[in-house]
CSV table of C-alpha atoms and ligand atoms in Angstrom, one decimal:
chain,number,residue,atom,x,y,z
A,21,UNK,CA,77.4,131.7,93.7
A,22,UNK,CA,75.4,130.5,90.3
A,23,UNK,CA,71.7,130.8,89.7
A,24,UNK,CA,69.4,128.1,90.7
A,25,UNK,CA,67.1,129.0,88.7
A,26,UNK,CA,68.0,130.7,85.2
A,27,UNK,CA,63.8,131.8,84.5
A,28,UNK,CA,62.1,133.0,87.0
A,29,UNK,CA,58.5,134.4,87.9
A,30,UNK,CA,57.8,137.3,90.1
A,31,UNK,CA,54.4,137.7,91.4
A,32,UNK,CA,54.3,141.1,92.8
A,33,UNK,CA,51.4,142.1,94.8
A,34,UNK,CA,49.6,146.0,93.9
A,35,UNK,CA,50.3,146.7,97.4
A,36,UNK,CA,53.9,146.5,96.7
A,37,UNK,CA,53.6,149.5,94.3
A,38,UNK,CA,51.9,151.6,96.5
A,39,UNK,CA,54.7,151.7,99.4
A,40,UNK,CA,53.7,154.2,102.7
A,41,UNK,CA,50.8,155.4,100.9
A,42,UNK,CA,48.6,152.2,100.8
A,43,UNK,CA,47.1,153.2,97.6
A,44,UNK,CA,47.9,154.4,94.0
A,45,UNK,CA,51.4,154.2,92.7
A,46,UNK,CA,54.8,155.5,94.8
A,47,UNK,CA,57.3,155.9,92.2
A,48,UNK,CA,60.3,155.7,94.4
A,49,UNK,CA,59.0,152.7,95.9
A,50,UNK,CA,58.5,151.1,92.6
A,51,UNK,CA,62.1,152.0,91.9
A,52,UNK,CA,63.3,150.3,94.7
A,53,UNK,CA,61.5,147.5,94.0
A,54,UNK,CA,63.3,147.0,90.4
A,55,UNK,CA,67.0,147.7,91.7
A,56,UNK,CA,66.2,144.2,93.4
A,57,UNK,CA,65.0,143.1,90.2
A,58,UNK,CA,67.7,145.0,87.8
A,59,UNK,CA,70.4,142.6,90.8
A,60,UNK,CA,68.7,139.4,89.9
A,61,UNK,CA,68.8,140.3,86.1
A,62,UNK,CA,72.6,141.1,86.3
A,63,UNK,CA,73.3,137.6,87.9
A,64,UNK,CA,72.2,136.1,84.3
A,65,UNK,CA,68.7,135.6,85.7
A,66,UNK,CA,65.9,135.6,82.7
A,67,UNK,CA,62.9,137.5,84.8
A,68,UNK,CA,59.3,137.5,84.4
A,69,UNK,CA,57.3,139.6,86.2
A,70,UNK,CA,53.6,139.3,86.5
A,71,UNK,CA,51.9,142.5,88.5
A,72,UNK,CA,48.7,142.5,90.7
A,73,UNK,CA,46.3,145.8,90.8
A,74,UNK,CA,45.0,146.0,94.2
A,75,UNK,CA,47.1,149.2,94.9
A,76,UNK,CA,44.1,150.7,92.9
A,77,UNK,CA,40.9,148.3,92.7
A,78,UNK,CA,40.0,144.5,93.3
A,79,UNK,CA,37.1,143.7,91.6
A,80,UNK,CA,35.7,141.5,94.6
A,81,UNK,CA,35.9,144.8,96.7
A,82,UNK,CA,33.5,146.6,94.9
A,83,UNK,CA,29.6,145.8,95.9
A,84,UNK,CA,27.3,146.3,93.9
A,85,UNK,CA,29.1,146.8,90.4
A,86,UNK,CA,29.0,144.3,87.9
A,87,UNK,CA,31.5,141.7,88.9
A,88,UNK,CA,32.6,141.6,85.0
A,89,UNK,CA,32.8,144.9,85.0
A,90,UNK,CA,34.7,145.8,88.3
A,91,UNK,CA,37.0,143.0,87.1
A,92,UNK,CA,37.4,144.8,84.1
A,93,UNK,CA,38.5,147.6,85.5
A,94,UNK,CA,40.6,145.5,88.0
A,95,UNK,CA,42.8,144.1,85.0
A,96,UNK,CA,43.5,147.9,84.1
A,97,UNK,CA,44.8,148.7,87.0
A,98,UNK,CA,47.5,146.0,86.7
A,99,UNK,CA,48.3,147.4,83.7
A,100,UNK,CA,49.0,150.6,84.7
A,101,UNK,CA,51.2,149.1,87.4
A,102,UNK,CA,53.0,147.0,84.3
A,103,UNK,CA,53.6,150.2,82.8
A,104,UNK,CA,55.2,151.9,86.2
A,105,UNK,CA,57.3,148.5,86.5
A,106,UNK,CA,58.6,148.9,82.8
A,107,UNK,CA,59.5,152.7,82.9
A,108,UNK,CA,61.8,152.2,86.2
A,109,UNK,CA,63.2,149.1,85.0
A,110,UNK,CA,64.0,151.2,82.0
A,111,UNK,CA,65.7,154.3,83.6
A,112,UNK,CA,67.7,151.9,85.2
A,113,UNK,CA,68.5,150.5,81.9
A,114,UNK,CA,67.6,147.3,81.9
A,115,UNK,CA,65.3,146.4,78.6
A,116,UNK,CA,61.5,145.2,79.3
A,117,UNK,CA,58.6,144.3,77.4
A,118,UNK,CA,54.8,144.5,78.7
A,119,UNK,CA,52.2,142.0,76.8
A,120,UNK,CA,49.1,142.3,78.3
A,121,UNK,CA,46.1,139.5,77.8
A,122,UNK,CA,43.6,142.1,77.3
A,123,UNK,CA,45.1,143.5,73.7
A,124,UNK,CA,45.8,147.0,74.4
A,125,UNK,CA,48.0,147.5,71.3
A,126,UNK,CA,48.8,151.0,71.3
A,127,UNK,CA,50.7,151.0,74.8
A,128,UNK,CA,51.7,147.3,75.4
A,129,UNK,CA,52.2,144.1,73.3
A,130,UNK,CA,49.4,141.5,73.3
A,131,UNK,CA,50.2,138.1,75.2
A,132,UNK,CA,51.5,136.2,72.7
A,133,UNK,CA,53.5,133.1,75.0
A,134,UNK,CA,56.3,132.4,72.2
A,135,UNK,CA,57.2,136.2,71.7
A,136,UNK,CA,57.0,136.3,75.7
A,137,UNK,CA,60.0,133.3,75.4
A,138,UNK,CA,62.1,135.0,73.1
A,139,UNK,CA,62.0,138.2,74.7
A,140,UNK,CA,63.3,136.5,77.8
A,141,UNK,CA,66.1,134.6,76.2
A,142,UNK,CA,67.4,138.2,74.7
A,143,UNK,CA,67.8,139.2,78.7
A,144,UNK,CA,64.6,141.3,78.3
A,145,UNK,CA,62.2,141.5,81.8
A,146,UNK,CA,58.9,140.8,80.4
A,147,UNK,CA,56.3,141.9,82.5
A,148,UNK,CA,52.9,140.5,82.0
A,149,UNK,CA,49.4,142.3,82.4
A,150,UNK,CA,45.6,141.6,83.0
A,151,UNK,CA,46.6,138.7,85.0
A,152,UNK,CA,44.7,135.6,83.1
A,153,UNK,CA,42.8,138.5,80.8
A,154,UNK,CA,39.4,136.6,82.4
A,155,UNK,CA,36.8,138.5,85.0
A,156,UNK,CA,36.6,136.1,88.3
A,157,UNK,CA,40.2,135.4,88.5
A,158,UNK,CA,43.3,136.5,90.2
A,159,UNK,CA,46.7,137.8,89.3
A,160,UNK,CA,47.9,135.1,91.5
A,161,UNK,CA,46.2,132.9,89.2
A,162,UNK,CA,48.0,134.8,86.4
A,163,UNK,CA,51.0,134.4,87.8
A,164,UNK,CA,50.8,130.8,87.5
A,165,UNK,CA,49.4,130.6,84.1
A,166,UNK,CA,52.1,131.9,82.6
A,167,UNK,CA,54.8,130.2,84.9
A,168,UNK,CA,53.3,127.5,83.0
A,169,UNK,CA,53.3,128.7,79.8
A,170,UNK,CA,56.8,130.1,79.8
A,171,UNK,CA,58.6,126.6,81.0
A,172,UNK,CA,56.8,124.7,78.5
A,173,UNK,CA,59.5,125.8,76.3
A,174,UNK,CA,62.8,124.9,77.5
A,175,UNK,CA,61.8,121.7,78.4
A,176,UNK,CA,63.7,119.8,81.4
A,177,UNK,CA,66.7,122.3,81.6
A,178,UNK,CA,67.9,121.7,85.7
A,179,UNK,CA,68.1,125.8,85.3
A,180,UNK,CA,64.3,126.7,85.2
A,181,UNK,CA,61.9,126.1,87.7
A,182,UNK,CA,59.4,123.2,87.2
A,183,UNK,CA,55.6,124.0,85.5
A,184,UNK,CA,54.5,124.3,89.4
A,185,UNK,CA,57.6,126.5,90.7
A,186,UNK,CA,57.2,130.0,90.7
A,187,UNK,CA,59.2,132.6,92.8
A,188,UNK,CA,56.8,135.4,94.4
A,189,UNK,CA,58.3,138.4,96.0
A,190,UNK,CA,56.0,139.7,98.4
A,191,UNK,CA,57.9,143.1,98.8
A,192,UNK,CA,55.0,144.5,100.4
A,193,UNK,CA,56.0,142.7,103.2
A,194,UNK,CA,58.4,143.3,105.7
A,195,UNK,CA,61.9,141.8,104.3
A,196,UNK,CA,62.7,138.7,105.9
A,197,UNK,CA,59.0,138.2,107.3
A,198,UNK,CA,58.3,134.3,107.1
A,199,UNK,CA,55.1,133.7,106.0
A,200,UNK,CA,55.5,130.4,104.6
A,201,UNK,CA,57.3,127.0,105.5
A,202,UNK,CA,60.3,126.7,103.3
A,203,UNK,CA,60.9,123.8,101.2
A,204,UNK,CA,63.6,125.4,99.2
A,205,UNK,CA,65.9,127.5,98.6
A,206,UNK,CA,67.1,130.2,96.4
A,207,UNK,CA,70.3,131.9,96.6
A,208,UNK,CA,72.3,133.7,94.4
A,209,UNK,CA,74.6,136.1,95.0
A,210,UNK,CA,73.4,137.5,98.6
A,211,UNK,CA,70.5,137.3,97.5
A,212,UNK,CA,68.4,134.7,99.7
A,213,UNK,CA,64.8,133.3,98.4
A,214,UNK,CA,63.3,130.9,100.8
A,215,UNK,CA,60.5,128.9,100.6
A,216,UNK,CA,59.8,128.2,96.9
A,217,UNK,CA,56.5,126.3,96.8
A,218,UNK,CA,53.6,125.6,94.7
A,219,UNK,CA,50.2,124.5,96.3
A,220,UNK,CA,47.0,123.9,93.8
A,221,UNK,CA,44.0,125.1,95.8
A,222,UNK,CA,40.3,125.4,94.0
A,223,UNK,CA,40.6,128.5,93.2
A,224,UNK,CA,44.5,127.8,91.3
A,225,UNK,CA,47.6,127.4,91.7
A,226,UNK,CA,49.3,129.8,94.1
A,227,UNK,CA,53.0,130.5,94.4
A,228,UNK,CA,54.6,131.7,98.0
A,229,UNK,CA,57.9,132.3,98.8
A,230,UNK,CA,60.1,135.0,101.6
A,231,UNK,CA,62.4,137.2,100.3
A,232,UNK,CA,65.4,138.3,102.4
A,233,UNK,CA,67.9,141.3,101.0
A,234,UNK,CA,71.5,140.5,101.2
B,13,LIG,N1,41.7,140.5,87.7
B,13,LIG,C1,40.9,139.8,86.9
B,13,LIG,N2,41.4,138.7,86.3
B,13,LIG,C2,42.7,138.3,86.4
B,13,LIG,C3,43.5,139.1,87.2
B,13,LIG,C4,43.0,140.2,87.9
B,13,LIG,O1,39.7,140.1,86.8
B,13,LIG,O2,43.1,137.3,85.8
B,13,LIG,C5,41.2,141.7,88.4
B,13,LIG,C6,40.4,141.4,89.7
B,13,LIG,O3,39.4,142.4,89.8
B,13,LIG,C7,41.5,141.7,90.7
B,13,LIG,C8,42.2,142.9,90.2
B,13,LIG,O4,42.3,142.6,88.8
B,13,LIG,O5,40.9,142.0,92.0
B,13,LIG,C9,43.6,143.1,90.7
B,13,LIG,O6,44.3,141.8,90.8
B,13,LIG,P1,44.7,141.2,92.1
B,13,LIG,O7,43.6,141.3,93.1
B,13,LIG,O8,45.2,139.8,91.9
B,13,LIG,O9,45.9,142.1,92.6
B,13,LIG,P2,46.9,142.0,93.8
B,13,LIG,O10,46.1,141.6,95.0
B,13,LIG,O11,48.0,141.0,93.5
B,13,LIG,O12,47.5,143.4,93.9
């Protein structure tokens, strides 16, 4: 079975990260999570990955603090989940690159969108941080940002999802768990994505989809 989709976006959720603990980082659980990701990468699949924080802090969680601030420190914390997602991608040998919107040179690349391209084209998982890099936004916001961005290159390929497609894997959910109604699928190799769907709202454009394990 092919790829429908040769570039994809994952929008993992902090939560995801933290696995029976509910907070922080589990490092086994992160693992597991990018042995489904190093299976989609092996299929030919060019993977994005943009990471969420609320494992450790959402900024709208946090009273009385300085919204900027607590955002702030929000964006951090996806960054330290970036860097968790790139060091178990890498034991498993599979190559990554974190860019983060908030420059941060001396630990991750800075967002730069045409760097971000042509690290996916060499098969590299690029894995995006500080969501949109701006205080009162979302990484789900992030997320679609740069499914945006990254499409605007290769055009009208058949291969790569649409500006408004995006493919979110809410691992912190129970597998199979339906959530959303499906309007597509996504299957490659046992691997089953239902429910590919964009939706603008006020506050973005937010990407849902189920993920079932083979
Ligand atoms: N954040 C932000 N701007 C962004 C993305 C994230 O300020 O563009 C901050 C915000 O405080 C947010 C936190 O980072 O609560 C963690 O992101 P998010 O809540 O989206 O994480 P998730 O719920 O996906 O784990």
């Amino acid at each position: 079975m092919g790829l429908q989709y040769k570039r994809i976006l994952l929008k993992l959720s902090g939560e995801a990260m933290a696995g029976e603990k509910h907070f922080g980082l589990d490092y086994p659980t992160v693992q597991r999570i990018c042995e489904s990701i190093k299976a989609c990468h092996e299929l030919g699949a060019e993977i994005a990955i943009v990471v969420g924080g609320g494992n450790f802090w959402r900024g709208r969680q946090n009273g009385s603090m300085d919204r900027t601030r607590a955002d702030h420190i929000g964006m951090l914390a996806t960054v330290m989940n970036s860097l968790s997602l790139a060091d178990a991608l890498e034991s498993l040998g599979v190559e990554t690159r974190v860019q983060t919107a908030i420059p941060m040179q001396s630990i991750a690349e800075p967002y730069i969108r045409n760097k971000a391209v042509r690290h996916l084209e060499k098969g590299r998982v690029v894995i995006f941080g500080c969501g949109t890099g701006n205080p009162f936004f979302s990484t789900d916001t992030g997320a679609a940002l740069r499914a945006a961005e990254i499409d605007l290159e290769t055009g009208e390929s058949k291969d790569v999802l649409k500006t408004r497609e995006a493919i979110s894997i809410p691992l912190a959910a129970p597998l199979g768990e339906h959530t959303y109604t499906p309007e597509s699928d996504f299957t490659a190799n046992g691997y089953h994505l239902e429910g590919v769907r964009a939706e603008l709202s006020p506050a973005g454009l937010y990407l849902f989809t189920t993920f079932t394990a083979p």
